[in-house]
mmCIF file of N, CA, C and O in Angstrom:
data_model
loop_
_atom_site.group_PDB
_atom_site.id
_atom_site.type_symbol
_atom_site.label_atom_id
_atom_site.label_comp_id
_atom_site.label_asym_id
_atom_site.label_seq_id
_atom_site.Cartn_x
_atom_site.Cartn_y
_atom_site.Cartn_z
ATOM 1 N N MET A 634 85.701 141.916 122.011
ATOM 2 C CA MET A 634 86.139 140.593 122.368
ATOM 3 C C MET A 634 86.626 139.891 121.103
ATOM 4 O O MET A 634 85.871 139.670 120.184
ATOM 5 N N ARG A 635 87.876 139.568 121.090
ATOM 6 C CA ARG A 635 88.463 138.934 119.910
ATOM 7 C C ARG A 635 87.993 137.489 119.774
ATOM 8 O O ARG A 635 87.452 136.904 120.690
ATOM 9 N N ASN A 636 88.250 136.923 118.589
ATOM 10 C CA ASN A 636 87.858 135.554 118.301
ATOM 11 C C ASN A 636 88.952 134.903 117.457
ATOM 12 O O ASN A 636 90.023 135.474 117.292
ATOM 13 N N ASN A 637 88.688 133.732 116.925
ATOM 14 C CA ASN A 637 89.689 132.986 116.164
ATOM 15 C C ASN A 637 89.680 133.292 114.673
ATOM 16 O O ASN A 637 90.464 132.709 113.927
ATOM 17 N N LEU A 638 88.825 134.165 114.222
ATOM 18 C CA LEU A 638 88.699 134.416 112.789
ATOM 19 C C LEU A 638 90.009 134.895 112.179
ATOM 20 O O LEU A 638 90.417 134.418 111.120
ATOM 21 N N LYS A 639 90.695 135.816 112.828
ATOM 22 C CA LYS A 639 91.945 136.346 112.272
ATOM 23 C C LYS A 639 92.973 135.233 112.103
ATOM 24 O O LYS A 639 93.614 135.132 111.049
ATOM 25 N N ASN A 640 93.146 134.400 113.120
ATOM 26 C CA ASN A 640 94.117 133.305 113.030
ATOM 27 C C ASN A 640 93.775 132.347 111.897
ATOM 28 O O ASN A 640 94.659 131.935 111.133
ATOM 29 N N LEU A 641 92.505 131.988 111.796
ATOM 30 C CA LEU A 641 92.080 131.070 110.739
ATOM 31 C C LEU A 641 92.296 131.691 109.359
ATOM 32 O O LEU A 641 92.784 131.022 108.443
ATOM 33 N N ARG A 642 91.955 132.951 109.231
ATOM 34 C CA ARG A 642 92.131 133.656 107.948
ATOM 35 C C ARG A 642 93.601 133.697 107.564
ATOM 36 O O ARG A 642 93.976 133.371 106.433
ATOM 37 N N GLU A 643 94.452 134.093 108.507
ATOM 38 C CA GLU A 643 95.886 134.186 108.224
ATOM 39 C C GLU A 643 96.491 132.820 107.918
ATOM 40 O O GLU A 643 97.362 132.714 107.051
ATOM 41 N N ASN A 644 96.029 131.782 108.613
ATOM 42 C CA ASN A 644 96.530 130.426 108.345
ATOM 43 C C ASN A 644 96.191 129.959 106.932
ATOM 44 O O ASN A 644 96.904 129.129 106.361
ATOM 45 N N GLN A 645 95.108 130.485 106.370
ATOM 46 C CA GLN A 645 94.715 130.165 104.989
ATOM 47 C C GLN A 645 95.417 131.066 103.987
ATOM 48 O O GLN A 645 95.220 130.926 102.782
ATOM 49 N N GLY A 646 96.200 132.037 104.482
ATOM 50 C CA GLY A 646 96.898 132.959 103.593
ATOM 51 C C GLY A 646 95.988 134.007 102.981
ATOM 52 O O GLY A 646 96.295 134.554 101.922
ATOM 53 N N LEU A 647 94.881 134.286 103.655
ATOM 54 C CA LEU A 647 93.919 135.260 103.143
ATOM 55 C C LEU A 647 94.100 136.614 103.829
ATOM 56 O O LEU A 647 94.325 136.670 105.036
ATOM 57 N N THR A 648 93.959 137.669 103.064
ATOM 58 C CA THR A 648 93.909 139.012 103.637
ATOM 59 C C THR A 648 92.466 139.310 104.016
ATOM 60 O O THR A 648 91.538 138.617 103.573
ATOM 61 N N GLN A 649 92.274 140.358 104.805
ATOM 62 C CA GLN A 649 90.913 140.782 105.116
ATOM 63 C C GLN A 649 90.174 141.134 103.833
ATOM 64 O O GLN A 649 88.998 140.801 103.678
ATOM 65 N N THR A 650 90.872 141.799 102.923
ATOM 66 C CA THR A 650 90.253 142.209 101.660
ATOM 67 C C THR A 650 89.816 141.001 100.841
ATOM 68 O O THR A 650 88.705 140.977 100.300
ATOM 69 N N ALA A 651 90.662 139.983 100.770
ATOM 70 C CA ALA A 651 90.320 138.788 99.995
ATOM 71 C C ALA A 651 89.109 138.075 100.594
ATOM 72 O O ALA A 651 88.192 137.671 99.867
ATOM 73 N N LEU A 652 89.096 137.935 101.928
ATOM 74 C CA LEU A 652 87.955 137.290 102.571
ATOM 75 C C LEU A 652 86.690 138.126 102.381
ATOM 76 O O LEU A 652 85.615 137.585 102.122
ATOM 77 N N ALA A 653 86.835 139.429 102.477
ATOM 78 C CA ALA A 653 85.692 140.330 102.272
ATOM 79 C C ALA A 653 85.097 140.144 100.880
ATOM 80 O O ALA A 653 83.873 140.097 100.715
ATOM 81 N N GLN A 654 85.947 140.022 99.881
ATOM 82 C CA GLN A 654 85.471 139.835 98.508
ATOM 83 C C GLN A 654 84.721 138.515 98.372
ATOM 84 O O GLN A 654 83.701 138.446 97.675
ATOM 85 N N MET A 655 85.198 137.474 99.056
ATOM 86 C CA MET A 655 84.532 136.172 98.988
ATOM 87 C C MET A 655 83.120 136.237 99.581
ATOM 88 O O MET A 655 82.230 135.508 99.148
ATOM 89 N N LEU A 656 82.948 137.109 100.581
ATOM 90 C CA LEU A 656 81.665 137.214 101.279
ATOM 91 C C LEU A 656 80.829 138.400 100.809
ATOM 92 O O LEU A 656 79.731 138.632 101.323
ATOM 93 N N ASN A 657 81.372 139.145 99.863
ATOM 94 C CA ASN A 657 80.694 140.336 99.338
ATOM 95 C C ASN A 657 80.379 141.358 100.446
ATOM 96 O O ASN A 657 79.267 141.874 100.544
ATOM 97 N N VAL A 658 81.388 141.582 101.308
ATOM 98 C CA VAL A 658 81.297 142.598 102.358
ATOM 99 C C VAL A 658 82.550 143.466 102.272
ATOM 100 O O VAL A 658 83.470 143.177 101.508
ATOM 101 N N SER A 659 82.612 144.499 103.075
ATOM 102 C CA SER A 659 83.785 145.371 103.070
ATOM 103 C C SER A 659 84.893 144.795 103.956
ATOM 104 O O SER A 659 84.640 143.972 104.843
ATOM 105 N N GLN A 660 86.095 145.266 103.704
ATOM 106 C CA GLN A 660 87.232 144.883 104.551
ATOM 107 C C GLN A 660 86.982 145.334 105.984
ATOM 108 O O GLN A 660 87.336 144.648 106.938
ATOM 109 N N ARG A 661 86.346 146.476 106.136
ATOM 110 C CA ARG A 661 86.021 147.013 107.469
ATOM 111 C C ARG A 661 85.097 146.052 108.235
ATOM 112 O O ARG A 661 85.227 145.884 109.452
ATOM 113 N N THR A 662 84.187 145.415 107.523
ATOM 114 C CA THR A 662 83.289 144.442 108.155
ATOM 115 C C THR A 662 84.078 143.264 108.698
ATOM 116 O O THR A 662 83.842 142.817 109.827
ATOM 117 N N ILE A 663 85.036 142.764 107.921
ATOM 118 C CA ILE A 663 85.882 141.656 108.385
ATOM 119 C C ILE A 663 86.643 142.078 109.631
ATOM 120 O O ILE A 663 86.742 141.329 110.607
ATOM 121 N N SER A 664 87.167 143.285 109.617
ATOM 122 C CA SER A 664 87.892 143.806 110.772
ATOM 123 C C SER A 664 86.991 143.838 112.009
ATOM 124 O O SER A 664 87.406 143.430 113.098
ATOM 125 N N LYS A 665 85.761 144.282 111.846
ATOM 126 C CA LYS A 665 84.809 144.321 112.969
ATOM 127 C C LYS A 665 84.530 142.922 113.497
ATOM 128 O O LYS A 665 84.417 142.714 114.706
ATOM 129 N N TRP A 666 84.404 141.963 112.598
ATOM 130 C CA TRP A 666 84.176 140.585 113.033
ATOM 131 C C TRP A 666 85.368 140.081 113.826
ATOM 132 O O TRP A 666 85.206 139.447 114.863
ATOM 133 N N GLU A 667 86.577 140.343 113.310
ATOM 134 C CA GLU A 667 87.778 139.860 113.980
ATOM 135 C C GLU A 667 87.957 140.496 115.357
ATOM 136 O O GLU A 667 88.461 139.854 116.276
ATOM 137 N N LEU A 668 87.551 141.722 115.500
ATOM 138 C CA LEU A 668 87.666 142.414 116.787
ATOM 139 C C LEU A 668 86.507 142.091 117.727
ATOM 140 O O LEU A 668 86.528 142.451 118.896
ATOM 141 N N GLY A 669 85.487 141.416 117.185
ATOM 142 C CA GLY A 669 84.329 141.071 117.993
ATOM 143 C C GLY A 669 83.356 142.223 118.179
ATOM 144 O O GLY A 669 82.496 142.180 119.039
ATOM 145 N N ASN A 670 83.486 143.254 117.339
ATOM 146 C CA ASN A 670 82.583 144.396 117.424
ATOM 147 C C ASN A 670 81.240 144.125 116.760
ATOM 148 O O ASN A 670 80.278 144.842 116.991
ATOM 149 N N SER A 671 81.198 143.115 115.907
ATOM 150 C CA SER A 671 79.958 142.659 115.288
ATOM 151 C C SER A 671 80.155 141.203 114.886
ATOM 152 O O SER A 671 81.271 140.692 114.933
ATOM 153 N N THR A 672 79.071 140.564 114.528
ATOM 154 C CA THR A 672 79.151 139.165 114.109
ATOM 155 C C THR A 672 78.477 138.989 112.759
ATOM 156 O O THR A 672 77.561 139.738 112.422
ATOM 157 N N PRO A 673 78.923 138.013 112.001
ATOM 158 C CA PRO A 673 78.327 137.754 110.687
ATOM 159 C C PRO A 673 76.902 137.230 110.810
ATOM 160 O O PRO A 673 76.485 136.742 111.860
ATOM 161 N N SER A 674 76.192 137.318 109.688
ATOM 162 C CA SER A 674 74.850 136.740 109.627
ATOM 163 C C SER A 674 74.973 135.213 109.667
ATOM 164 O O SER A 674 76.055 134.658 109.448
ATOM 165 N N PRO A 675 73.881 134.512 109.926
ATOM 166 C CA PRO A 675 73.934 133.047 109.911
ATOM 167 C C PRO A 675 74.473 132.477 108.592
ATOM 168 O O PRO A 675 75.262 131.531 108.606
ATOM 169 N N ALA A 676 74.085 133.057 107.472
ATOM 170 C CA ALA A 676 74.582 132.561 106.178
ATOM 171 C C ALA A 676 76.087 132.791 106.046
ATOM 172 O O ALA A 676 76.812 131.933 105.527
ATOM 173 N N GLN A 677 76.553 133.925 106.504
ATOM 174 C CA GLN A 677 77.989 134.215 106.452
ATOM 175 C C GLN A 677 78.760 133.291 107.393
ATOM 176 O O GLN A 677 79.846 132.822 107.055
ATOM 177 N N MET A 678 78.192 133.006 108.557
ATOM 178 C CA MET A 678 78.832 132.062 109.483
ATOM 179 C C MET A 678 78.932 130.683 108.855
ATOM 180 O O MET A 678 79.946 130.000 109.002
ATOM 181 N N GLN A 679 77.892 130.277 108.154
ATOM 182 C CA GLN A 679 77.904 128.975 107.476
ATOM 183 C C GLN A 679 79.031 128.925 106.449
ATOM 184 O O GLN A 679 79.759 127.939 106.366
ATOM 185 N N PHE A 680 79.177 129.991 105.672
ATOM 186 C CA PHE A 680 80.249 130.060 104.688
ATOM 187 C C PHE A 680 81.609 129.939 105.370
ATOM 188 O O PHE A 680 82.478 129.186 104.911
ATOM 189 N N LEU A 681 81.791 130.667 106.461
ATOM 190 C CA LEU A 681 83.070 130.637 107.178
ATOM 191 C C LEU A 681 83.346 129.261 107.770
ATOM 192 O O LEU A 681 84.484 128.785 107.741
ATOM 193 N N GLN A 682 82.312 128.607 108.288
ATOM 194 C CA GLN A 682 82.469 127.237 108.799
ATOM 195 C C GLN A 682 82.985 126.307 107.711
ATOM 196 O O GLN A 682 83.878 125.498 107.938
ATOM 197 N N GLU A 683 82.398 126.419 106.536
ATOM 198 C CA GLU A 683 82.791 125.548 105.429
ATOM 199 C C GLU A 683 84.180 125.913 104.910
ATOM 200 O O GLU A 683 84.976 125.024 104.595
ATOM 201 N N LEU A 684 84.471 127.190 104.831
ATOM 202 C CA LEU A 684 85.776 127.636 104.339
ATOM 203 C C LEU A 684 86.909 127.171 105.250
ATOM 204 O O LEU A 684 87.912 126.629 104.784
ATOM 205 N N PHE A 685 86.739 127.370 106.546
ATOM 206 C CA PHE A 685 87.802 127.049 107.504
ATOM 207 C C PHE A 685 87.679 125.658 108.099
ATOM 208 O O PHE A 685 88.533 125.231 108.868
ATOM 209 N N LYS A 686 86.595 124.952 107.767
ATOM 210 C CA LYS A 686 86.357 123.601 108.281
ATOM 211 C C LYS A 686 86.414 123.582 109.815
ATOM 212 O O LYS A 686 87.021 122.697 110.420
ATOM 213 N N GLU A 687 85.771 124.587 110.399
ATOM 214 C CA GLU A 687 85.682 124.736 111.858
ATOM 215 C C GLU A 687 84.243 125.134 112.209
ATOM 216 O O GLU A 687 83.621 125.901 111.482
ATOM 217 N N PRO A 688 83.725 124.648 113.323
ATOM 218 C CA PRO A 688 82.382 125.064 113.729
ATOM 219 C C PRO A 688 82.374 126.539 114.124
ATOM 220 O O PRO A 688 83.368 127.061 114.630
ATOM 221 N N LYS A 689 81.245 127.190 113.921
ATOM 222 C CA LYS A 689 81.141 128.623 114.224
ATOM 223 C C LYS A 689 81.455 128.911 115.678
ATOM 224 O O LYS A 689 82.006 129.953 116.009
ATOM 225 N N GLU A 690 81.117 127.983 116.565
ATOM 226 C CA GLU A 690 81.394 128.179 117.980
ATOM 227 C C GLU A 690 82.892 128.308 118.237
ATOM 228 O O GLU A 690 83.308 129.064 119.104
ATOM 229 N N LYS A 691 83.675 127.562 117.469
ATOM 230 C CA LYS A 691 85.134 127.637 117.626
ATOM 231 C C LYS A 691 85.679 128.921 116.992
ATOM 232 O O LYS A 691 86.603 129.528 117.510
ATOM 233 N N ILE A 692 85.091 129.329 115.878
ATOM 234 C CA ILE A 692 85.551 130.546 115.205
ATOM 235 C C ILE A 692 85.215 131.771 116.042
ATOM 236 O O ILE A 692 86.049 132.662 116.226
ATOM 237 N N PHE A 693 84.002 131.820 116.560
ATOM 238 C CA PHE A 693 83.513 133.015 117.243
ATOM 239 C C PHE A 693 83.278 132.807 118.729
ATOM 240 O O PHE A 693 82.517 133.537 119.349
ATOM 241 N N PHE A 694 83.947 131.835 119.339
ATOM 242 C CA PHE A 694 83.708 131.516 120.742
ATOM 243 C C PHE A 694 83.808 132.736 121.645
ATOM 244 O O PHE A 694 82.962 132.958 122.500
ATOM 245 N N GLY A 695 84.827 133.549 121.472
ATOM 246 C CA GLY A 695 85.006 134.722 122.327
ATOM 247 C C GLY A 695 83.824 135.657 122.259
ATOM 248 O O GLY A 695 83.330 136.136 123.280
ATOM 249 N N ALA A 696 83.336 135.909 121.065
ATOM 250 C CA ALA A 696 82.203 136.818 120.904
ATOM 251 C C ALA A 696 80.949 136.223 121.522
ATOM 252 O O ALA A 696 80.203 136.910 122.217
ATOM 253 N N PHE A 697 80.688 134.925 121.288
ATOM 254 C CA PHE A 697 79.505 134.289 121.854
ATOM 255 C C PHE A 697 79.600 134.249 123.375
ATOM 256 O O PHE A 697 78.644 134.508 124.079
ATOM 257 N N ASN A 698 80.781 133.904 123.886
ATOM 258 C CA ASN A 698 80.983 133.803 125.321
ATOM 259 C C ASN A 698 80.778 135.164 125.981
ATOM 260 O O ASN A 698 80.147 135.274 127.017
ATOM 261 N N TYR A 699 81.299 136.218 125.378
ATOM 262 C CA TYR A 699 81.155 137.564 125.910
ATOM 263 C C TYR A 699 79.687 137.977 125.957
ATOM 264 O O TYR A 699 79.215 138.502 126.955
ATOM 265 N N LYS A 700 78.966 137.708 124.875
ATOM 266 C CA LYS A 700 77.541 138.051 124.848
ATOM 267 C C LYS A 700 76.776 137.251 125.901
ATOM 268 O O LYS A 700 75.872 137.765 126.541
ATOM 269 N N MET A 701 77.138 136.000 126.093
ATOM 270 C CA MET A 701 76.486 135.175 127.103
ATOM 271 C C MET A 701 76.768 135.733 128.492
ATOM 272 O O MET A 701 75.871 135.817 129.336
ATOM 273 N N LEU A 702 78.002 136.154 128.740
ATOM 274 C CA LEU A 702 78.340 136.730 130.037
ATOM 275 C C LEU A 702 77.556 138.007 130.294
ATOM 276 O O LEU A 702 77.131 138.264 131.420
ATOM 277 N N LEU A 703 77.359 138.810 129.240
ATOM 278 C CA LEU A 703 76.558 140.025 129.397
ATOM 279 C C LEU A 703 75.126 139.676 129.788
ATOM 280 O O LEU A 703 74.531 140.316 130.647
ATOM 281 N N LYS A 704 74.567 138.644 129.147
ATOM 282 C CA LYS A 704 73.203 138.232 129.464
ATOM 283 C C LYS A 704 73.115 137.719 130.900
ATOM 284 O O LYS A 704 72.168 138.023 131.619
ATOM 285 N N ILE A 705 74.106 136.965 131.328
ATOM 286 C CA ILE A 705 74.121 136.453 132.702
ATOM 287 C C ILE A 705 74.217 137.615 133.683
ATOM 288 O O ILE A 705 73.528 137.650 134.695
ATOM 289 N N ASP A 706 75.072 138.594 133.369
ATOM 290 C CA ASP A 706 75.217 139.765 134.224
ATOM 291 C C ASP A 706 73.901 140.536 134.315
ATOM 292 O O ASP A 706 73.496 140.973 135.386
ATOM 293 N N ASP A 707 73.219 140.693 133.177
ATOM 294 C CA ASP A 707 71.918 141.370 133.166
ATOM 295 C C ASP A 707 70.916 140.623 134.041
ATOM 296 O O ASP A 707 70.170 141.232 134.811
ATOM 297 N N LEU A 708 70.879 139.296 133.914
ATOM 298 C CA LEU A 708 69.951 138.498 134.721
ATOM 299 C C LEU A 708 70.265 138.621 136.209
ATOM 300 O O LEU A 708 69.363 138.744 137.035
ATOM 301 N N THR A 709 71.544 138.606 136.534
ATOM 302 C CA THR A 709 71.945 138.744 137.927
ATOM 303 C C THR A 709 71.492 140.084 138.485
ATOM 304 O O THR A 709 70.979 140.166 139.601
ATOM 305 N N THR A 710 71.657 141.121 137.682
ATOM 306 C CA THR A 710 71.225 142.456 138.106
ATOM 307 C C THR A 710 69.719 142.494 138.299
ATOM 308 O O THR A 710 69.225 142.996 139.315
ATOM 309 N N ILE A 711 68.983 141.953 137.347
ATOM 310 C CA ILE A 711 67.518 141.948 137.433
ATOM 311 C C ILE A 711 67.059 141.132 138.638
ATOM 312 O O ILE A 711 66.221 141.576 139.421
ATOM 313 N N LEU A 712 67.621 139.944 138.789
ATOM 314 C CA LEU A 712 67.224 139.094 139.907
ATOM 315 C C LEU A 712 67.626 139.721 141.234
ATOM 316 O O LEU A 712 66.891 139.638 142.210
ATOM 317 N N GLY A 713 68.799 140.347 141.264
ATOM 318 C CA GLY A 713 69.234 141.015 142.482
ATOM 319 C C GLY A 713 68.283 142.125 142.874
ATOM 320 O O GLY A 713 67.907 142.258 144.040
ATOM 321 N N ASN A 714 67.851 142.914 141.910
ATOM 322 C CA ASN A 714 66.901 143.986 142.191
ATOM 323 C C ASN A 714 65.551 143.427 142.615
ATOM 324 O O ASN A 714 64.877 143.975 143.472
ATOM 325 N N HIS A 715 65.153 142.329 141.977
ATOM 326 C CA HIS A 715 63.850 141.738 142.283
ATOM 327 C C HIS A 715 63.825 141.169 143.704
ATOM 328 O O HIS A 715 62.847 141.331 144.420
ATOM 329 N N THR A 716 64.906 140.505 144.100
ATOM 330 C CA THR A 716 64.920 139.914 145.437
ATOM 331 C C THR A 716 64.940 140.988 146.510
ATOM 332 O O THR A 716 64.411 140.785 147.598
ATOM 333 N N GLU A 717 65.527 142.155 146.223
ATOM 334 C CA GLU A 717 65.523 143.253 147.184
ATOM 335 C C GLU A 717 64.105 143.761 147.380
ATOM 336 O O GLU A 717 63.724 144.152 148.475
ATOM 337 N N GLU A 718 63.316 143.774 146.288
ATOM 338 C CA GLU A 718 61.933 144.256 146.372
ATOM 339 C C GLU A 718 61.063 143.303 147.186
ATOM 340 O O GLU A 718 60.145 143.717 147.881
ATOM 341 N N VAL A 719 61.353 142.014 147.104
ATOM 342 C CA VAL A 719 60.566 141.005 147.809
ATOM 343 C C VAL A 719 60.846 141.058 149.311
ATOM 344 O O VAL A 719 59.977 140.830 150.113
ATOM 345 N N SER A 720 62.058 141.354 149.699
ATOM 346 C CA SER A 720 62.445 141.358 151.121
ATOM 347 C C SER A 720 61.681 142.335 151.947
ATOM 348 O O SER A 720 61.121 143.272 151.669
#
């Protein structure tokens, strides 16, 4: 699930490598964040919020929303199975 990190980074004129160096991570890590395959630590999110002057929710909304949908889907499945057992 993609997010806004790539757009924000490019708007600042930063490459993945340059941003990676600022955060002391690999370029591959930045790529994973941009693709939504992983998310930064809370400290890294704080740095990104300050760098881009955007709240983390706006930067990573897609990733957070996707994870929330997965949790809702899991709950629906669990509740659906539970209600079948009660019937």
